[in-house]
Coordinates of C-alpha atoms in Angstrom, one line a residue:
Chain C
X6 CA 33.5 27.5 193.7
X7 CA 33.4 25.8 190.8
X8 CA 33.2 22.5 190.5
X9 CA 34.1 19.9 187.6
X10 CA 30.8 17.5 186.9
X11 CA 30.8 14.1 187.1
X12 CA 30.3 12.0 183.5
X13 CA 26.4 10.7 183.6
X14 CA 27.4 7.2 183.2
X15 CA 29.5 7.4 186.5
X16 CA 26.7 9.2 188.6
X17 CA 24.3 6.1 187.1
X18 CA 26.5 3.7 188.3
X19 CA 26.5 4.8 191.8
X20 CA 23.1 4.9 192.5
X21 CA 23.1 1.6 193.6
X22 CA 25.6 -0.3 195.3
X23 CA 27.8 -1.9 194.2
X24 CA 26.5 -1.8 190.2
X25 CA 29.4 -3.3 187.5
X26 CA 30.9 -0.7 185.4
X27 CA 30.2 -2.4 181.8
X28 CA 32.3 0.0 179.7
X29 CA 34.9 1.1 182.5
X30 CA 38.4 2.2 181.1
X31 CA 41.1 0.2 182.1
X32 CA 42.7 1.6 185.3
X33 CA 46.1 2.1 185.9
X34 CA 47.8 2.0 189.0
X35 CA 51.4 3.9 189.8
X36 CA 54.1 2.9 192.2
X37 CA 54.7 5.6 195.3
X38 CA 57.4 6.5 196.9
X39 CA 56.6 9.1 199.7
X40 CA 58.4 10.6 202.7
X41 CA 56.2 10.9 205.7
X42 CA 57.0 14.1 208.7
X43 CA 58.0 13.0 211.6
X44 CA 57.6 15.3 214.5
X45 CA 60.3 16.5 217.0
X46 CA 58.0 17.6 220.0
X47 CA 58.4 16.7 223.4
X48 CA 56.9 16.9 226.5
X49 CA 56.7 20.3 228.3
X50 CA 60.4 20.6 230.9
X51 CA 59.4 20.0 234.7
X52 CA 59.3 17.0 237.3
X53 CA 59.2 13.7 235.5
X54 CA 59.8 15.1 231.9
X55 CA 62.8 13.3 231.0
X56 CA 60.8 9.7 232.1
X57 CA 58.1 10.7 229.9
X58 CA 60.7 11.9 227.2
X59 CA 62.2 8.6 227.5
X60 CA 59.5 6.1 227.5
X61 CA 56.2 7.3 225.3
X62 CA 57.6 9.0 222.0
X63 CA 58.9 5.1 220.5
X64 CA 55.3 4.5 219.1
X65 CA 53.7 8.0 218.4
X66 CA 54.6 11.4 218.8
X67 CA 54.0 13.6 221.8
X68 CA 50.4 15.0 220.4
X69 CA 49.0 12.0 221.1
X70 CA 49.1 12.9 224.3
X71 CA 49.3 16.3 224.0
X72 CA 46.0 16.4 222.6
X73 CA 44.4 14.7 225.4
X74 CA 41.5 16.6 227.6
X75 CA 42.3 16.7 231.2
X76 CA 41.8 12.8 233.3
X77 CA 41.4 12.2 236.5
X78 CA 45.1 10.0 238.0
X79 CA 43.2 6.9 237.8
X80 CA 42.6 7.1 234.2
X81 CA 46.3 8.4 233.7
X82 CA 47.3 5.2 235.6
X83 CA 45.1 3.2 233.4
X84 CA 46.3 4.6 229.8
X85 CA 50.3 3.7 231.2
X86 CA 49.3 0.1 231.9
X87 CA 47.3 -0.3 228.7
X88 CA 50.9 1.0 226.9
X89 CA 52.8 -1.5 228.7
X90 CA 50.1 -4.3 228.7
X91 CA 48.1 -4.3 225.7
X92 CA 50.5 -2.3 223.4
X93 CA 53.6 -4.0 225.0
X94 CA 55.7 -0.5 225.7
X95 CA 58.9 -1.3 227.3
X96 CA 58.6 0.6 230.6
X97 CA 60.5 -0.4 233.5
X98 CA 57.8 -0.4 236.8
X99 CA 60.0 1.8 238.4
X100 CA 59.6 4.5 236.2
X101 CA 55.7 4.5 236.0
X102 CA 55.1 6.7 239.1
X103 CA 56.7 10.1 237.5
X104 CA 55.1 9.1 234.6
X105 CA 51.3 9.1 235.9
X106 CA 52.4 12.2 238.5
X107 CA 53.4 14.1 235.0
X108 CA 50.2 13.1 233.5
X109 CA 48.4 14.3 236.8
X110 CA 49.9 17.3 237.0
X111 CA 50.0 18.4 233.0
X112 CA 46.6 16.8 232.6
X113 CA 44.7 15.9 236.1
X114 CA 41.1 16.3 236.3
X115 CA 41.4 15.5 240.2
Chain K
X27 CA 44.9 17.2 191.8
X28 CA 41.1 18.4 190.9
X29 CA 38.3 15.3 191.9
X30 CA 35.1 15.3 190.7
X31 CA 32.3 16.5 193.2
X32 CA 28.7 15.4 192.4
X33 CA 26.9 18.5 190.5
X34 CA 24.4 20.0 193.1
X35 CA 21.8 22.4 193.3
X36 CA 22.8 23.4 196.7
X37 CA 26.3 23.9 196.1
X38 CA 27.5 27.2 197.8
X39 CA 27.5 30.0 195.5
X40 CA 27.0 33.9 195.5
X41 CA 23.7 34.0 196.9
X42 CA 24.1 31.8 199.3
X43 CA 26.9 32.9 201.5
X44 CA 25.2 34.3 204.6
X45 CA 28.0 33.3 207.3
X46 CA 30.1 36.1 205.5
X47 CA 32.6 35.6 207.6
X48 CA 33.3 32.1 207.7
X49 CA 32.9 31.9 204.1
X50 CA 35.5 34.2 204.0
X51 CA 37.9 31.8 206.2
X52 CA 36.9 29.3 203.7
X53 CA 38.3 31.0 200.1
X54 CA 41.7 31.5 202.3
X55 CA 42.2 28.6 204.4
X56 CA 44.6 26.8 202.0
X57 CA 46.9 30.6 202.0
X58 CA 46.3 31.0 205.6
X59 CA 47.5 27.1 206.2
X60 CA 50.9 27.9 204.2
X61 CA 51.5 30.4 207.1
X62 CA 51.4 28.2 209.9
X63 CA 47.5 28.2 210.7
X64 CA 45.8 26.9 214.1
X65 CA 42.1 26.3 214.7
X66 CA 40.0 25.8 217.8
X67 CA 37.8 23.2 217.4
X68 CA 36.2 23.1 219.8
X69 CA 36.1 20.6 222.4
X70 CA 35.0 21.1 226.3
X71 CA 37.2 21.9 228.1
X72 CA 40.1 21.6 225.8
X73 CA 42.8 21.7 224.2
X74 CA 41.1 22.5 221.1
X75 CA 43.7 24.2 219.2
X76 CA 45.4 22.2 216.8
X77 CA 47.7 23.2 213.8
X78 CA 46.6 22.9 210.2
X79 CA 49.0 21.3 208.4
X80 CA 49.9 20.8 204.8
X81 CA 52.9 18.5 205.5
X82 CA 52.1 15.3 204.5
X83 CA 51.7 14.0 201.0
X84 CA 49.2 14.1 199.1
X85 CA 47.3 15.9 201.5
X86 CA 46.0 19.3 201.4
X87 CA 45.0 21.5 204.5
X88 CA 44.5 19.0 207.4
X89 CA 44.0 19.5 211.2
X90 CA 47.0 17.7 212.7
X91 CA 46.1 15.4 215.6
X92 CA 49.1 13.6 215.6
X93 CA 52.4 13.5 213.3
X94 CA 53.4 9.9 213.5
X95 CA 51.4 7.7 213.1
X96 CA 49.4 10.2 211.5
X97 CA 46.1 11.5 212.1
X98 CA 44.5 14.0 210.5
X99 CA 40.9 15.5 210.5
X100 CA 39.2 16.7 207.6
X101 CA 38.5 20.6 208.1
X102 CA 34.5 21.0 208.7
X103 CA 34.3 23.7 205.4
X104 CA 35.1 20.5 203.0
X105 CA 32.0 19.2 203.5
X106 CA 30.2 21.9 202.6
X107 CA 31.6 22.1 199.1
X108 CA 30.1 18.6 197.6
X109 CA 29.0 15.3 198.8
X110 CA 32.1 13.7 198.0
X111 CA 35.7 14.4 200.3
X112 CA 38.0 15.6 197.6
X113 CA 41.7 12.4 198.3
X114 CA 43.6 15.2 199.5
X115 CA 41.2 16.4 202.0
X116 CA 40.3 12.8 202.8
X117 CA 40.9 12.0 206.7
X118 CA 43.5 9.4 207.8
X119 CA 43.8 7.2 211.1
X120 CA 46.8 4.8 211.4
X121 CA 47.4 2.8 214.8
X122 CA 50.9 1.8 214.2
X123 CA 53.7 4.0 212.6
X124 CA 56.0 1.1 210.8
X125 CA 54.1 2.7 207.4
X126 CA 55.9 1.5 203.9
X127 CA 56.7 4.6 202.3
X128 CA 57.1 3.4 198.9
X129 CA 54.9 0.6 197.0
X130 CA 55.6 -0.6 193.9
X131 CA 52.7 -2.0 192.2
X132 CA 54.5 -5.2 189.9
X133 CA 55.8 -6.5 192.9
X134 CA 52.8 -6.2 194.9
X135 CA 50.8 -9.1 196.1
X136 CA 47.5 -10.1 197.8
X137 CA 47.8 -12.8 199.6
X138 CA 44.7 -15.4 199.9
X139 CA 44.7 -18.3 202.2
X140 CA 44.0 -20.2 205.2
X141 CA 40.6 -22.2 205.2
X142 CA 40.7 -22.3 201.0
X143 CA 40.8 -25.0 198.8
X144 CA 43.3 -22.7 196.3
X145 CA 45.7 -20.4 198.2
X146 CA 46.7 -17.0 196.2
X147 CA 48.7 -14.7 195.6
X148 CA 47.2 -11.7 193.2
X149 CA 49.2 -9.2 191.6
X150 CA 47.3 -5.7 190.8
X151 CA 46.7 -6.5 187.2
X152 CA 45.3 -10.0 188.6
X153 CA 43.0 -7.8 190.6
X154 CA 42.5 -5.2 188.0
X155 CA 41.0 -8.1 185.4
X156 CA 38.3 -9.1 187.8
X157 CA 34.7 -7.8 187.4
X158 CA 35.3 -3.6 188.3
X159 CA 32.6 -2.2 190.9
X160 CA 31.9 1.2 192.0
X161 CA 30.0 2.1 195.2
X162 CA 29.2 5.3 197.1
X163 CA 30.0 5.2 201.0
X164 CA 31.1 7.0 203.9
X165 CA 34.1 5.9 205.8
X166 CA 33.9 7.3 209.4
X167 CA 36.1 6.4 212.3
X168 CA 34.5 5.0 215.2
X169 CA 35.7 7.5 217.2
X170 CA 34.4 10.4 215.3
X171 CA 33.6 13.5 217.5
X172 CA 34.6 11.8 220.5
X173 CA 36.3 15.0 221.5
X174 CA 32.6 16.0 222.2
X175 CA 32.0 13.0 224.8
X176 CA 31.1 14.6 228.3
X177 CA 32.9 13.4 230.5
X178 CA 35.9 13.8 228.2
X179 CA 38.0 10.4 227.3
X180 CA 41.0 9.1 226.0
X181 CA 41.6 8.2 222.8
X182 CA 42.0 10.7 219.1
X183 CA 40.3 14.0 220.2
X184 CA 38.6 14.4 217.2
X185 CA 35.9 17.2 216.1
X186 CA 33.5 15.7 213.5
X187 CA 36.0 15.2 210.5
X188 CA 36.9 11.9 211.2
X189 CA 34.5 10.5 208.4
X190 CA 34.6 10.7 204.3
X191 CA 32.6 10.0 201.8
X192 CA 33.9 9.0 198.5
X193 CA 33.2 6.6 195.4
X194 CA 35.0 3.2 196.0
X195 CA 35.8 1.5 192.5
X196 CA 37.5 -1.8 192.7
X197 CA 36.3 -5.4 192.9
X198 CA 33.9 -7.8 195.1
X199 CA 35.7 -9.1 198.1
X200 CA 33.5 -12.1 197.1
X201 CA 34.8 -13.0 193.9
X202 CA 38.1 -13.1 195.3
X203 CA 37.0 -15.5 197.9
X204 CA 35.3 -17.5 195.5
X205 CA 38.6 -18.0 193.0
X206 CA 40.4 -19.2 196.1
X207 CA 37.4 -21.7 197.3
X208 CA 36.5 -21.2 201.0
X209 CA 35.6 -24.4 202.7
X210 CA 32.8 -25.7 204.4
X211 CA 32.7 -24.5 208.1
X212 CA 35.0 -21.2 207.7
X213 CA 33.8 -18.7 210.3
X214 CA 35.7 -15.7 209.9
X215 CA 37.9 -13.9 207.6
X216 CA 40.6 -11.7 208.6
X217 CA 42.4 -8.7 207.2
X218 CA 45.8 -7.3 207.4
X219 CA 48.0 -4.4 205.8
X220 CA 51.3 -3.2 205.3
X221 CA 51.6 -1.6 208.4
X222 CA 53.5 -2.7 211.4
X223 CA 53.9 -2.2 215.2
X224 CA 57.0 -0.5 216.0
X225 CA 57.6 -3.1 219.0
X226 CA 58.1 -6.9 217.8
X227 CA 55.7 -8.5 220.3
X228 CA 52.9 -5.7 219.9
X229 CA 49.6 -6.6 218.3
X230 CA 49.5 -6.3 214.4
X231 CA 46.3 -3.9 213.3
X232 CA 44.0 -7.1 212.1
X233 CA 40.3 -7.0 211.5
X234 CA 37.8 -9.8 211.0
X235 CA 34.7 -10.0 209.6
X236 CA 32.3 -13.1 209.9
X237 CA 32.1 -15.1 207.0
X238 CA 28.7 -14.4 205.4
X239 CA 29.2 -11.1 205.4
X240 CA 32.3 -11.1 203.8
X241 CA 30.8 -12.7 201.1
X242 CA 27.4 -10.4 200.9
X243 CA 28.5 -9.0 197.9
X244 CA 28.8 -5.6 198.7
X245 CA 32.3 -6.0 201.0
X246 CA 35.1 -4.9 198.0
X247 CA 38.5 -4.1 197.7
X248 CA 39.3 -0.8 196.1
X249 CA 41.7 0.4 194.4
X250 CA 40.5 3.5 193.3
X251 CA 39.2 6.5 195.5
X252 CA 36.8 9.1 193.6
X253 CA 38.5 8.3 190.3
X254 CA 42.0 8.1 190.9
X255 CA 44.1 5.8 192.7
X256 CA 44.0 5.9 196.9
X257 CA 46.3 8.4 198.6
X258 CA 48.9 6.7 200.3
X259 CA 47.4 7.9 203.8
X260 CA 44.3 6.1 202.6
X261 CA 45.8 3.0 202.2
X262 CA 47.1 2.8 198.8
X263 CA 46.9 0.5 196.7
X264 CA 44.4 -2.1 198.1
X265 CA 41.4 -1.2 201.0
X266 CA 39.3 -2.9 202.3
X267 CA 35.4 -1.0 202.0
X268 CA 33.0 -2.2 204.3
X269 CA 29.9 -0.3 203.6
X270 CA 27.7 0.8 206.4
X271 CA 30.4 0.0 209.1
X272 CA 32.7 1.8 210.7
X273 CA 36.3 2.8 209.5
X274 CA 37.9 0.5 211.9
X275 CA 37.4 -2.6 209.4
X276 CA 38.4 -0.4 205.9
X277 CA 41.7 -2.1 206.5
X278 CA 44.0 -0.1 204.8
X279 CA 47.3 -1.4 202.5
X280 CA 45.7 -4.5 202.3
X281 CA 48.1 -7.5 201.7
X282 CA 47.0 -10.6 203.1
X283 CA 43.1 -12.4 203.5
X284 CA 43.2 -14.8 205.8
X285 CA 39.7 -17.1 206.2
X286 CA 39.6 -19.0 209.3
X287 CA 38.1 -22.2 210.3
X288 CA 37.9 -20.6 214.1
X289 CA 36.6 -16.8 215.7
X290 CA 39.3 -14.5 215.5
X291 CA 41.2 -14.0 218.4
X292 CA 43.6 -11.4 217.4
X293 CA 43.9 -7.7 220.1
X294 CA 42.1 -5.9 217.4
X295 CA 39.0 -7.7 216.4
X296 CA 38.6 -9.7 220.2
X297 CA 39.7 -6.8 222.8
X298 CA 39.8 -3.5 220.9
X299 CA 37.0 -1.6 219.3
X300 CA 34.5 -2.8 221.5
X301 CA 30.9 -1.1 222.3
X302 CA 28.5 -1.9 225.2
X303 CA 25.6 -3.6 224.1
X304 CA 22.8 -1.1 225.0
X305 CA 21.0 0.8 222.9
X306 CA 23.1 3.6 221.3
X307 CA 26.1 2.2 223.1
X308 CA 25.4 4.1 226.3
X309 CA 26.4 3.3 229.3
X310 CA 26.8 6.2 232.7
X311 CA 30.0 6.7 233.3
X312 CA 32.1 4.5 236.1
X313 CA 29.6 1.5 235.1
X314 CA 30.9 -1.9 235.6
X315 CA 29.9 -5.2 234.2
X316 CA 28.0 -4.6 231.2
X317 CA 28.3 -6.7 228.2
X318 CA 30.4 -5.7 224.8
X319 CA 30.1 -6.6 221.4
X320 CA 32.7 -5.7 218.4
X321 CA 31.3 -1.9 217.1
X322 CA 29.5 -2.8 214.0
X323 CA 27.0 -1.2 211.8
X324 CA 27.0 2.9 211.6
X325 CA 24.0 4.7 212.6
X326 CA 22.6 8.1 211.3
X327 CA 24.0 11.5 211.9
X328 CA 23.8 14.8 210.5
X329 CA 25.4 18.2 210.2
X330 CA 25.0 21.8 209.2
X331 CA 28.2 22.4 206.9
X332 CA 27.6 26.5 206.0
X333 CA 27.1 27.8 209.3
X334 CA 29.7 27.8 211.8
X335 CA 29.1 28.2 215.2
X336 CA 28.6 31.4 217.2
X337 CA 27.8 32.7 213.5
X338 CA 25.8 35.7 213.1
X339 CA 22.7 35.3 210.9
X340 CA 20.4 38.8 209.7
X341 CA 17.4 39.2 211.9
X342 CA 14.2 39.7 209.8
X343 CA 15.7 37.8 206.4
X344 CA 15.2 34.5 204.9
X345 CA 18.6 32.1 205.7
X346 CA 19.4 29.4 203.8
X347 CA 20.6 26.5 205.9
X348 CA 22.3 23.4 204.2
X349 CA 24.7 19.9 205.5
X350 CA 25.1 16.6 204.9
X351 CA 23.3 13.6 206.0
X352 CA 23.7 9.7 206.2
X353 CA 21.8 7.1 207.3
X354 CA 24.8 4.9 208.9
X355 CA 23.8 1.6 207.2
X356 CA 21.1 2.5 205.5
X357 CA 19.9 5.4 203.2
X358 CA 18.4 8.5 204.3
X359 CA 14.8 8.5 204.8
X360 CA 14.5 12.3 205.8
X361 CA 16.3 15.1 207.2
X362 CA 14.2 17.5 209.6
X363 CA 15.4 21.1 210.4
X364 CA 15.0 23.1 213.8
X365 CA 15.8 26.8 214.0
X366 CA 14.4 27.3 217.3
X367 CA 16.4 25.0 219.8
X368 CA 14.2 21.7 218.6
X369 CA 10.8 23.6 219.5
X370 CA 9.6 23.1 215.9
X371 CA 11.2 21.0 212.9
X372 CA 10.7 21.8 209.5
X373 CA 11.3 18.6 206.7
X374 CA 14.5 19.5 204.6
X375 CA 14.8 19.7 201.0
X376 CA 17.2 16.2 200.2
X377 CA 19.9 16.7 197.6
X378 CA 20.7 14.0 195.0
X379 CA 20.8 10.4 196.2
X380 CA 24.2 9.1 195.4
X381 CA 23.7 5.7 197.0
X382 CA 22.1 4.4 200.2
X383 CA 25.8 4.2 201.9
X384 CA 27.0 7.7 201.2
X385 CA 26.4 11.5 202.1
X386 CA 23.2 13.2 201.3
X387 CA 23.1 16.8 201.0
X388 CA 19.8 19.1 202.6
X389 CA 18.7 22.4 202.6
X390 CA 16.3 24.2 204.7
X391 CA 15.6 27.9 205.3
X392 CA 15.4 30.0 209.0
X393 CA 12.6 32.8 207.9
X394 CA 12.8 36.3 209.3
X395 CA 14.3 35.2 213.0
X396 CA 13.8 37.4 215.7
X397 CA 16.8 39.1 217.0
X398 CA 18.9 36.9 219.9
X399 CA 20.5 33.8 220.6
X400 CA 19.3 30.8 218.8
X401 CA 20.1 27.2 218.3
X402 CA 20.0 25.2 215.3
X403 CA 19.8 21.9 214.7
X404 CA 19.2 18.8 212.6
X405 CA 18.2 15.4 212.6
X406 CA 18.5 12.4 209.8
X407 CA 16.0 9.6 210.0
X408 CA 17.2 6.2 208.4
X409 CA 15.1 4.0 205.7
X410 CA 15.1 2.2 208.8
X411 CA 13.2 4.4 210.7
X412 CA 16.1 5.1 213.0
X413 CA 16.6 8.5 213.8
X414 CA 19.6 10.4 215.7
X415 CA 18.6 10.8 219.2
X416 CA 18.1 13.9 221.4
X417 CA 20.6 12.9 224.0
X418 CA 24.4 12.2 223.6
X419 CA 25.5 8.6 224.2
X420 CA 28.7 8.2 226.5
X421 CA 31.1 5.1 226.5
X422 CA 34.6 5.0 227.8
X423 CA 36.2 4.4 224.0
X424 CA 34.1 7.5 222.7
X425 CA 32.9 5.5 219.8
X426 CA 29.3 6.3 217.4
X427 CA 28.2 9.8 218.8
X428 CA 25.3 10.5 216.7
X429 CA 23.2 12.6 218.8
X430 CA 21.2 15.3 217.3
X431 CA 23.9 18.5 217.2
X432 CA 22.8 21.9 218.1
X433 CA 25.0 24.9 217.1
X434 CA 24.6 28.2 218.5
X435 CA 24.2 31.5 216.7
X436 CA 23.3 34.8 217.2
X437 CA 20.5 36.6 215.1
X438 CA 20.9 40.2 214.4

């Protein structure tokens, strides 16, 4: 537990905000090159999977919906228009009914 | 990679674990992560479990709420080791997932432009030769602890480590401004990063900020995070800090300032992120027709960081109690303590003041409890005089919970 301690002249210059660091070293900054995980999940097998498989995994991966509590249908209908209206998600009209049905019937609070 | 946490006097040590068991899930959560760890948040009603991951880089032990983009939660037992949220325990939002992987810093560029009389385009080193500034501030997500919001809503189900607080060095937004000359009549500037939709005609993530407040001095870009250069997941190499306001304008991989002569009009700043304009941002759920404004300035909240809840405390012993605290956009005037429910308060012990904007650590003490159920709780008053309220707020986003929180326990 352990824990390393801050040079004075740092803590000073935090106190207030933002203060100038008069003697600062000279920072250096390094290039990155990262790989990010990517996640393989899908949507639990049963009626309408393969629509949802197809349509809502191109801008995030399944936890995001995963994750969510329990809606009532009208909210589930909501959160597929806001995809396709504010967030521009190709979905063909025809496909949103098994879409909010899934939703309803993983995650309905009816 | 070690960062430095502020030395203080209520730092756990020996003598003050008393949740033995948590503080036992503490020393091993890193091991226990490398094994494929979940833990239960927990939010009513569910699902609360989530994985811990230590997948992404330059991250530690994180509570995976989504892969890509990512979002990942700050485990609670962080905040109980030091004011400041180590990098790599540091939480991270992104709304879009088109996330460059690799930055290289000579061919970086800041751009500068729009209502200016000079239009620019700074490299790092041109940013590292202006005037350096260091600040200490929180960085919470709008949406923190929204998970908690009764009736539940959409949106990141976070618990309450959605929020950070670390030392921000890097420069004055407003001396950037003023090398580029804004002209008479700008209203507005706006931010934008790296990132990307992954559909062509989708919103870009763009913030705005009016214009007198981008130039109030204390906006900055930073380029350094507790000492060391930002994580990527933190928006490496350039953020934008807003102190006292919520996460949502900290625009991260910050490449291009944009000052406009008009209001901004872009999804982001106009549509999203709004709040209802009552007090606390509460409205009853299903009401219509009430008037939003963009979310703004934080407000107060506080926490108990070394007692989990449904602990078991000793009956007839003197407990030390101890959390963090911040004021929202303002320092912390006080922190009051309740070990009975909110029957009595006690005024905490404050820990060092790092700054008005960031995390203040308290301590208080439960004497000799009588055996049973019990509720502890806390609440942070502002320099302001604004103090967390007794009831929780509800708005359909889920955005700035900061009502008094109780967690349970049982004494004996």
């Amino acid at each position: 537990m352990s824990r390393s301690i801050v040079p004075a002249g740092v803590v000073l210059v935090a106190l207030l905000s933002p203060l100038p660091l008069r003697a600062a070293p000279p920072f250096e900054l390094k290039s990155l090159q990262l790989d990010l995980p990517d996640s393989d999940r899908t949507f639990p097998d049963g009626p309408g999977a393969d629509v949802i498989n197809g349509n809502c995994l191109a801008c995030h991966s399944a936890g995001m919906v995963l994750n969510q509590p329990a809606l009532p249908k009208a909210a589930w209908s909501a959160e597929v228009d806001k995809m396709i209206h504010s967030y521009k998600a190709p979905i063909d009209a025809g496909d949103v009914p098994a879409i909010v049905d899934y939703l309803a019937r993983i995650k309905g609070a009816d | 990679m070690m960062q430095p946490a502020h030395p203080s006097r209520f730092l756990p040590t020996r003598r003050h674990v008393i949740a033995g068991a948590s503080a036992v899930a503490l020393a091993s959560l890193s091991r226990r992560a490398a094994a494929g760890m979940f833990v239960d948040l927990p939010l009513p009603g569910g699902p609360d479990s989530r994985q811990i991951t230590t997948a992404f880089p330059q991250k530690g032990a994180m509570i995976l709420q989504r892969t890509r983009p990512p979002l990942l939660e700050t485990p609670f037992e962080v905040f109980d080791q030091g004011v400041f949220t180590p990098n790599d325990r540091f939480f991270v939002r992104w709304h879009w997932a088109v996330i460059p992987t690799e930055i290289d810093v000579a061919s970086f560029r800041l751009a500068v432009r729009g209502y200016v009389n000079t239009p620019l385009s700074l490299s790092l080193d041109d940013i590292l030769k202006l005037p350096a500034v260091e600040l200490a501030a929180v960085n919470q997500c709008s949406g923190n602890s929204r998970g908690y919001f009764q009736p539940r809503v959409a949106g990141g189900e976070w618990s309450h480590g959605a929020m950070g607080n670390a030392r921000w060095r890097g420069v004055r937004l407003k001396d950037v401004l003023d090398r580029a000359g804004v002209k008479a009549g700008a209203v507005q500037v706006r931010f934008n990063g790296l990132d990307e939709p992954v559909v062509a005609e989708a919103p870009d993530f763009m913030k705005s900020l009016d214009i007198d407040h981008a130039r109030d001095g204390e906006v900055m870009l930073a380029y350094a995070m507790n000492g060391e250069q930002l994580p990527l997941l933190n928006g490496f190499p350039l953020r934008l800090i807003v102190p006292g306001w919520y996460s949502t304008y900290w625009v991260k991989m910050l490449n291009d300032i944009e000052v406009l002569s008009q209001p901004d009009t872009n999804y982001w700043t106009a549509t999203a992120y709004r709040i209802p304009d009552t007090p606390h941002a509460n409205v009853d759920p299903g009401q219509t027709g009430v008037r939003t404004v963009p979310i703004n300035r934080m407000v107060p909240r506080s926490f108990i960081t070394n007692v989990k809840p449904g602990a078991t405390l000793p009956a007839a012993a003197v407990t030390e109690v101890r959390g963090i605290a911040f004021g929202g956009d303002t320092g912390v005037a006080r922190v009051d303590f309740s070990p009975d429910g909110g029957a009595s308060w006690q005024q905490a012990e404050l820990g060092d003041d790092q700054g008005k904007y960031g995390f203040r650590q308290w301590l208080s003490r439960i004497a000799a409890p009588k055996k049973g159920d019990a509720v502890l709780m806390v609440r942070c008053t502002n320099r302001d005089g604004v103090a967390q309220p007794d009831t929780p707020n509800w708005n359909p986003n889920g955005f700035m919970r900061n009502v008094v929180e109780a967690t349970k326990v049982a004494i004996g």
